Structures are given as C-alpha cells and as structure tokens.
Coordinates of C-alpha atoms in Angstrom, one line a residue:
X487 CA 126.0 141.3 147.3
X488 CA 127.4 144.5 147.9
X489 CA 125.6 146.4 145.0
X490 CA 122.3 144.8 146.3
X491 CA 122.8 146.4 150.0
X492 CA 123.1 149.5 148.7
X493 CA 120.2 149.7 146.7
X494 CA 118.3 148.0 149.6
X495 CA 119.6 150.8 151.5
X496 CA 118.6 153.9 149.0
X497 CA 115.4 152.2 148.5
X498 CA 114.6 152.4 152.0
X499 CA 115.3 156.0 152.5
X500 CA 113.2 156.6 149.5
X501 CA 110.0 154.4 151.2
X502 CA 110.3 156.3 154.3
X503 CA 110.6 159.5 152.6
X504 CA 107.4 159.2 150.0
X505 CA 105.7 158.0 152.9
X506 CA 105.9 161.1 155.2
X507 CA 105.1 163.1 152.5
X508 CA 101.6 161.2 151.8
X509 CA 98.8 162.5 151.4
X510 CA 95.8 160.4 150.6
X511 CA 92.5 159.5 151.7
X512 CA 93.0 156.9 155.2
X513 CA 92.0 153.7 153.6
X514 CA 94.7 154.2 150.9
X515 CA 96.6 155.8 154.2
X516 CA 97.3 152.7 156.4
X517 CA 97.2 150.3 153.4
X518 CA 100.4 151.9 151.8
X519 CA 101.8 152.1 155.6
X520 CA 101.2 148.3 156.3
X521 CA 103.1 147.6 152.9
X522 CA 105.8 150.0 153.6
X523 CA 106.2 148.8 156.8
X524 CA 107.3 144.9 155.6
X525 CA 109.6 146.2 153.1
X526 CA 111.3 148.8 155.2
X527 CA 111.8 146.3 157.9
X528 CA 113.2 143.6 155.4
X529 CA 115.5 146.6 154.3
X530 CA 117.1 146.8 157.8
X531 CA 117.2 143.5 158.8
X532 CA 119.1 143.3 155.1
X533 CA 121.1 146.3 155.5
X534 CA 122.2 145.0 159.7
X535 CA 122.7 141.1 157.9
X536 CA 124.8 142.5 155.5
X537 CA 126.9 145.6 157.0
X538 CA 130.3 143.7 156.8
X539 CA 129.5 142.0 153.5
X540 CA 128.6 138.7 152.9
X541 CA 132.0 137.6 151.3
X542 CA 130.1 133.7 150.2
X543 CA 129.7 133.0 153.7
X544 CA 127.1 130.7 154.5
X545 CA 125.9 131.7 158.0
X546 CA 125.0 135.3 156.8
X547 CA 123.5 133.8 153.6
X548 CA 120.5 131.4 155.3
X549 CA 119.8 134.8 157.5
X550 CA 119.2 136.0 154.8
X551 CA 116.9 133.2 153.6
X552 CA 115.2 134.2 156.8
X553 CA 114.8 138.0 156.2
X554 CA 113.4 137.1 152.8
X555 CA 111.1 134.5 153.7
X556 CA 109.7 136.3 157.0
X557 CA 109.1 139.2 154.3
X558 CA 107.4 137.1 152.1
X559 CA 105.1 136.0 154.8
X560 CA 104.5 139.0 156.4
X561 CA 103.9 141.2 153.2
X562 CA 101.0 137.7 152.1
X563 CA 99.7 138.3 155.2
X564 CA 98.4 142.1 154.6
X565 CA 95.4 143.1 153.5
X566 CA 94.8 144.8 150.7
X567 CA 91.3 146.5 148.4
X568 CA 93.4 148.7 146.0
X569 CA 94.0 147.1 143.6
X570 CA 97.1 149.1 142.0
X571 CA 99.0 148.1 145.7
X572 CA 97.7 144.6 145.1
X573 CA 99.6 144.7 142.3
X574 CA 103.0 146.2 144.1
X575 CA 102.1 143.3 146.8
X576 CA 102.3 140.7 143.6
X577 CA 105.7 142.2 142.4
X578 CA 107.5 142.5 145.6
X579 CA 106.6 139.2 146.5
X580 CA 107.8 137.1 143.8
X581 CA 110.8 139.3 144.4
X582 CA 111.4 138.0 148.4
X583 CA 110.0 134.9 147.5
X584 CA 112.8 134.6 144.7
X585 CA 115.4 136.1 146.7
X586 CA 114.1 133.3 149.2
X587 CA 115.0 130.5 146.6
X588 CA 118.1 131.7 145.3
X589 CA 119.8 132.0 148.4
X590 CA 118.7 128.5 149.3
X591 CA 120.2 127.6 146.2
X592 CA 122.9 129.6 146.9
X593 CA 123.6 128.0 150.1
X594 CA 123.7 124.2 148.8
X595 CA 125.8 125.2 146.2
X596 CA 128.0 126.6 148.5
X597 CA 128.5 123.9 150.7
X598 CA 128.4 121.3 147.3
X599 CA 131.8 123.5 146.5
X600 CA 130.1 124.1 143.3
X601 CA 131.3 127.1 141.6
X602 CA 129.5 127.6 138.2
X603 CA 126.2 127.0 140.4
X604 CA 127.3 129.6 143.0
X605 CA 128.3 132.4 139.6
X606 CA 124.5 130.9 138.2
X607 CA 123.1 131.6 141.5
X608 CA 124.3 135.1 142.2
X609 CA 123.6 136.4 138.8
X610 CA 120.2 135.5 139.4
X611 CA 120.2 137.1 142.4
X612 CA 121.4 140.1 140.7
X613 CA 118.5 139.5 138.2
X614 CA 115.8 139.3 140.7
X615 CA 116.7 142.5 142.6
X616 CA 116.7 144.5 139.5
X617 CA 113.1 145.6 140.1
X618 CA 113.0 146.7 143.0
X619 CA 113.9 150.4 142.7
X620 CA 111.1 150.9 140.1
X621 CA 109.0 149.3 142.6
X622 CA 110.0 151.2 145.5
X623 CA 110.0 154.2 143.6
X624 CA 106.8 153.2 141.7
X625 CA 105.1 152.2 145.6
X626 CA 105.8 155.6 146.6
X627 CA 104.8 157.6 144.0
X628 CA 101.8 156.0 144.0
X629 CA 101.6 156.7 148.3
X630 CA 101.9 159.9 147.5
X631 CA 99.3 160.6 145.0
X632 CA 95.8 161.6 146.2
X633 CA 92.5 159.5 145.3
X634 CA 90.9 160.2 142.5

C-alpha cells in the first residue's frame, strides 16, 4: 500500500503542475479542470487516509472504499465533449471503480482471516494502480497542449 501512496502522491504534484501551466482554448480549459479536480481530491483524501500506512487494517481500508467510490461518482458525474478526455474519464474510472472492488474484497477477506485471498487481493490492487501514472501523465500532457 505504501508504493501506491507514493505514486498517488507524485501523480498529484504532476496534475496540479500540467495544469497551471495550461494553455488551451476555455472549453478544453474548465473540462480538463473539472477532471483534474476529482482526481487531485481523491489523491488527498488518499494520501491523508493513508499517511501512517495502512498495515491490513480494516478501518483505514473501507475509507478507502469510500475515497474510491466517491471518486468514481464524482468523476461519472462530469461532463465531458472532447472526446480524447472522455477517454481519460473511461480509464480512470475503471481504475477507482476497480480500486473500489478490490478493497471490498480486500476487506471481507480480511475479516474471513483468509490469507491467499488477502496476497490475491493486493496484487491486484497493485495491478490496477499500474496505469495511473501514464494517465496522469498522459491527462496532463494532453491539458497542456493547445487545440488544434
């Protein structure tokens, strides 16, 4: 869990950063902010969740269950016409929305005391956090690039 916090943590720096340094046309403009803003906020609630670690314990596990599902939601909820950020919408939601499964998972198997389940579950957490530098980094780049 710790590896994941820290790449939460550097790929919030990186949002905020691309997103300063925008410059396209307003439509693109306050699309690309509405998205950044959902995934930079799931990055801090993540990042305050997690500060101390997470060590297997169940209470900071179904927060974050929360964080992920609230970011699920809140990301479905904005609207989008470009299509290239409908497309970072589509990725970074079946990211929360796994994160959001897993952790359930991750929870019951917990409490079940079942320890191959609990090994299962975090390597797929592992696996389902593996895109999301490319997309942060990918999100920005593209935030940053003018119309055409």
């Amino acid at each position: 869990m710790k590896f994941r916090v820290q790449q939460v943590r550097i790929i919030g720096i990186a949002i905020a950063t691309g997103f300063l340094t925008v410059s396209c046309t307003s439509g693109k403009v306050s699309q690309c902010a509405n998205m950044i803003k959902v995934v930079n906020q799931t990055v801090i609630d993540t990042k305050a969740t997690t500060e101390s670690g997470t060590k297997g314990d169940v209470p900071t596990i179904e927060k974050l269950v929360g964080i992920f599902d609230k970011a699920a939601k809140d990301l479905d909820s904005v609207s989008l016409s470009d299509e290239k950020l409908k497309t970072y919408k589509s990725q970074f939601l079946t990211m929360y929305q796994g994160a959001t499964e897993i952790n359930k998972q991750l929870v019951a198997s917990i409490k079940e005391r079942k320890s191959t389940k609990v090994h299962e579950g975090l390597r797929k957490s592992r696996n389902i956090f593996s895109p999301e530098r490319d997309l942060a980094t990918g999100l920005t780049q593209y935030c940053k690039e003018p119309d055409k």
